[in-house]
Amino acid sequence: MVDRDLPFAMRDLFGLSDGTAWLFVIIFEATIVMYLRVNFDFAPPLAAGTALALMAAAALVVLVFPVDPLPWPATIFTAGAGPAAMALTVPWVANPTGFSHQLWTAYPTSYLLAMLVLRGRILAAWLGVGAGALVLITLGAFESWHVETVVRALTPVATVGAVTVFMAIVRPTQRSLRELRSEANQR
């Protein structure tokens, strides 16, 4: 069962329904660009540019789309953007020693998937985590990466896990706030 009022309440709680939403969008987009700029150092420009465009578009969709929970086409696009960006950039990662700084695409992917959780699409976010992990583990195996490289790049697991727990804790509070607002409106 989907609680249709909860994501709207979360958007209100985080200020995503007024003018400050655009400031958040700009900061979120800048964060994605900062992380993904590293890909231009080692991946072909077309692959790096496509990954950046996918992630930037997904950030816009997950933040600005006005309907909650996020409609399925937007949800599928957002959940798939990170793993697709990883698949475009990770094949060129050279990892002769431990952790590779070139796996930065996993970090903004974790942020996008966490926003999906906040928008009411928890299962889709976890499917995105699984798809990203599959990309990293598969390519890591073919490229003989060190195990620590793959494990450290699986940050979406921790990020989405934390936000999922947060939502489970906040959900009862949001229901109470919604009931109080409804009572106040009736009066």
CSV table of C-alpha atoms in Angstrom, one decimal, residues 10-174:
chain,number,residue,atom,x,y,z
A,10,MET,CA,8.3,15.0,2.9
A,11,ARG,CA,8.6,17.6,0.0
A,12,ASP,CA,7.1,20.2,2.3
A,13,LEU,CA,9.3,19.2,5.2
A,14,PHE,CA,12.4,19.6,3.1
A,15,GLY,CA,11.3,22.8,1.4
A,16,LEU,CA,11.0,21.2,-2.0
A,17,SER,CA,7.7,22.8,-2.8
A,18,ASP,CA,8.7,26.4,-2.7
A,19,GLY,CA,11.4,28.7,-4.1
A,20,THR,CA,14.2,27.1,-2.1
A,21,ALA,CA,13.7,24.0,-4.1
A,22,TRP,CA,15.6,25.6,-7.0
A,23,LEU,CA,18.6,26.3,-4.8
A,24,PHE,CA,18.6,22.7,-3.7
A,25,VAL,CA,18.4,21.6,-7.4
A,26,ILE,CA,21.4,23.8,-8.3
A,27,ILE,CA,23.5,22.5,-5.4
A,28,PHE,CA,22.5,18.9,-6.3
A,29,GLU,CA,23.4,19.4,-9.9
A,30,ALA,CA,26.7,21.0,-9.0
A,31,THR,CA,27.5,18.1,-6.8
A,32,ILE,CA,26.9,15.7,-9.6
A,33,VAL,CA,29.1,17.7,-12.0
A,34,MET,CA,31.9,17.8,-9.4
A,35,TYR,CA,31.9,14.0,-8.9
A,36,LEU,CA,31.5,13.2,-12.6
A,37,ARG,CA,34.1,15.6,-14.0
A,38,VAL,CA,36.8,13.0,-13.0
A,39,ASN,CA,35.4,10.7,-15.6
A,40,PHE,CA,36.6,13.0,-18.4
A,41,ASP,CA,40.2,12.3,-17.3
A,42,PHE,CA,40.1,8.6,-18.3
A,43,ALA,CA,36.8,7.7,-20.1
A,44,PRO,CA,36.1,8.6,-23.7
A,45,PRO,CA,34.5,12.1,-23.9
A,46,LEU,CA,31.3,10.6,-25.4
A,47,ALA,CA,30.9,8.1,-22.6
A,48,ALA,CA,31.7,10.6,-19.8
A,49,GLY,CA,29.4,13.2,-21.3
A,50,THR,CA,26.6,10.8,-21.7
A,51,ALA,CA,27.0,9.7,-18.1
A,52,LEU,CA,27.0,13.3,-16.9
A,53,ALA,CA,23.9,14.1,-19.0
A,54,LEU,CA,22.0,11.0,-17.7
A,55,MET,CA,22.8,11.8,-14.1
A,56,ALA,CA,22.0,15.5,-14.4
A,57,ALA,CA,18.6,14.7,-16.1
A,58,ALA,CA,17.8,12.2,-13.5
A,59,ALA,CA,18.5,14.7,-10.7
A,60,LEU,CA,16.1,17.2,-12.4
A,61,VAL,CA,13.4,14.5,-12.7
A,62,VAL,CA,13.7,13.3,-9.1
A,63,LEU,CA,13.7,16.8,-7.6
A,64,VAL,CA,11.4,18.8,-9.8
A,65,PHE,CA,8.7,16.4,-10.9
A,66,PRO,CA,5.6,17.7,-9.1
A,67,VAL,CA,3.7,14.4,-8.5
A,68,ASP,CA,4.3,12.1,-5.5
A,69,PRO,CA,5.0,9.3,-5.4
A,70,LEU,CA,7.1,9.8,-8.5
A,71,PRO,CA,5.4,8.3,-11.6
A,72,TRP,CA,6.8,5.0,-12.8
A,73,PRO,CA,8.5,6.3,-16.0
A,74,ALA,CA,10.3,8.9,-14.0
A,75,THR,CA,11.1,6.4,-11.3
A,76,ILE,CA,12.5,3.9,-13.8
A,77,PHE,CA,14.6,6.6,-15.5
A,78,THR,CA,16.0,7.8,-12.2
A,79,ALA,CA,16.7,4.4,-10.8
A,80,GLY,CA,18.5,3.3,-14.0
A,81,ALA,CA,20.5,6.5,-14.6
A,82,GLY,CA,23.2,5.8,-12.0
A,83,PRO,CA,23.9,2.1,-13.0
A,84,ALA,CA,23.9,3.2,-16.7
A,85,ALA,CA,26.4,6.0,-15.9
A,86,MET,CA,28.5,3.5,-14.1
A,87,ALA,CA,28.4,1.1,-17.1
A,88,LEU,CA,29.5,3.9,-19.3
A,89,THR,CA,32.5,5.1,-17.2
A,90,VAL,CA,33.7,2.1,-15.2
A,91,PRO,CA,35.1,0.0,-18.0
A,92,TRP,CA,38.0,2.4,-18.3
A,93,VAL,CA,39.0,2.3,-14.7
A,94,ALA,CA,42.6,1.2,-14.1
A,95,ASN,CA,43.1,-0.3,-10.7
A,96,PRO,CA,46.6,-1.6,-10.2
A,97,THR,CA,46.4,-1.0,-6.4
A,98,GLY,CA,43.6,-1.0,-3.9
A,99,PHE,CA,40.9,1.7,-4.1
A,100,SER,CA,40.5,3.6,-7.3
A,101,HIS,CA,39.5,7.3,-7.2
A,102,GLN,CA,38.0,6.7,-10.6
A,103,LEU,CA,34.8,5.1,-9.2
A,104,TRP,CA,33.3,8.4,-8.2
A,105,THR,CA,30.1,7.8,-10.3
A,106,ALA,CA,28.8,5.6,-7.4
A,107,TYR,CA,28.6,8.6,-5.0
A,108,PRO,CA,26.1,10.7,-7.0
A,109,THR,CA,24.2,7.5,-7.8
A,110,SER,CA,23.7,7.0,-4.1
A,111,TYR,CA,22.3,10.5,-3.8
A,112,LEU,CA,19.9,10.0,-6.6
A,113,LEU,CA,18.7,6.7,-5.2
A,114,ALA,CA,18.3,8.3,-1.7
A,115,MET,CA,16.1,11.0,-3.3
A,116,LEU,CA,14.0,8.2,-4.8
A,117,VAL,CA,13.4,6.9,-1.3
A,118,LEU,CA,12.3,10.3,-0.1
A,119,ARG,CA,9.9,10.5,-3.1
A,120,GLY,CA,8.2,7.3,-2.0
A,121,ARG,CA,9.9,4.8,-4.3
A,122,ILE,CA,11.8,2.7,-1.9
A,123,LEU,CA,11.7,-0.6,-3.8
A,124,ALA,CA,12.8,1.1,-7.0
A,125,ALA,CA,15.7,2.7,-5.1
A,126,TRP,CA,16.9,-0.6,-3.9
A,127,LEU,CA,16.6,-2.1,-7.4
A,128,GLY,CA,18.8,0.7,-8.5
A,129,VAL,CA,21.3,-0.2,-5.8
A,130,GLY,CA,21.3,-3.8,-6.9
A,131,ALA,CA,21.8,-2.8,-10.6
A,132,GLY,CA,24.7,-0.5,-9.7
A,133,ALA,CA,26.3,-3.2,-7.6
A,134,LEU,CA,25.9,-5.7,-10.4
A,135,VAL,CA,27.7,-3.3,-12.8
A,136,LEU,CA,30.5,-2.8,-10.4
A,137,ILE,CA,30.9,-6.4,-9.4
A,138,THR,CA,30.7,-7.7,-12.9
A,139,LEU,CA,33.2,-5.1,-14.3
A,140,GLY,CA,35.4,-5.6,-11.3
A,141,ALA,CA,35.6,-9.3,-11.9
A,142,PHE,CA,36.5,-8.9,-15.6
A,143,GLU,CA,39.1,-6.2,-14.8
A,144,SER,CA,40.6,-8.1,-11.8
A,145,TRP,CA,40.0,-5.3,-9.4
A,146,HIS,CA,40.9,-5.6,-5.8
A,147,VAL,CA,37.9,-6.6,-3.6
A,148,GLU,CA,38.3,-3.5,-1.5
A,149,THR,CA,37.8,-1.3,-4.7
A,150,VAL,CA,34.4,-2.9,-5.3
A,151,VAL,CA,33.4,-2.8,-1.7
A,152,ARG,CA,34.3,0.8,-1.3
A,153,ALA,CA,32.4,1.7,-4.4
A,154,LEU,CA,29.2,0.2,-3.1
A,155,THR,CA,28.3,3.4,-1.2
A,156,PRO,CA,24.7,3.4,-2.5
A,157,VAL,CA,24.0,0.5,-0.1
A,158,ALA,CA,24.9,2.6,2.9
A,159,THR,CA,23.3,5.8,1.7
A,160,VAL,CA,20.0,4.3,0.6
A,161,GLY,CA,19.9,2.1,3.7
A,162,ALA,CA,20.3,5.1,6.0
A,163,VAL,CA,17.6,7.1,4.2
A,164,THR,CA,15.3,4.0,4.2
A,165,VAL,CA,15.7,3.7,8.0
A,166,PHE,CA,15.1,7.5,8.4
A,167,MET,CA,11.9,7.2,6.4
A,168,ALA,CA,10.7,4.3,8.6
A,169,ILE,CA,11.3,6.4,11.7
A,170,VAL,CA,9.8,9.6,10.3
A,171,ARG,CA,6.7,8.0,8.7
A,172,PRO,CA,4.6,7.8,12.0
A,173,THR,CA,5.5,11.4,12.8
A,174,GLN,CA,4.5,12.5,9.3
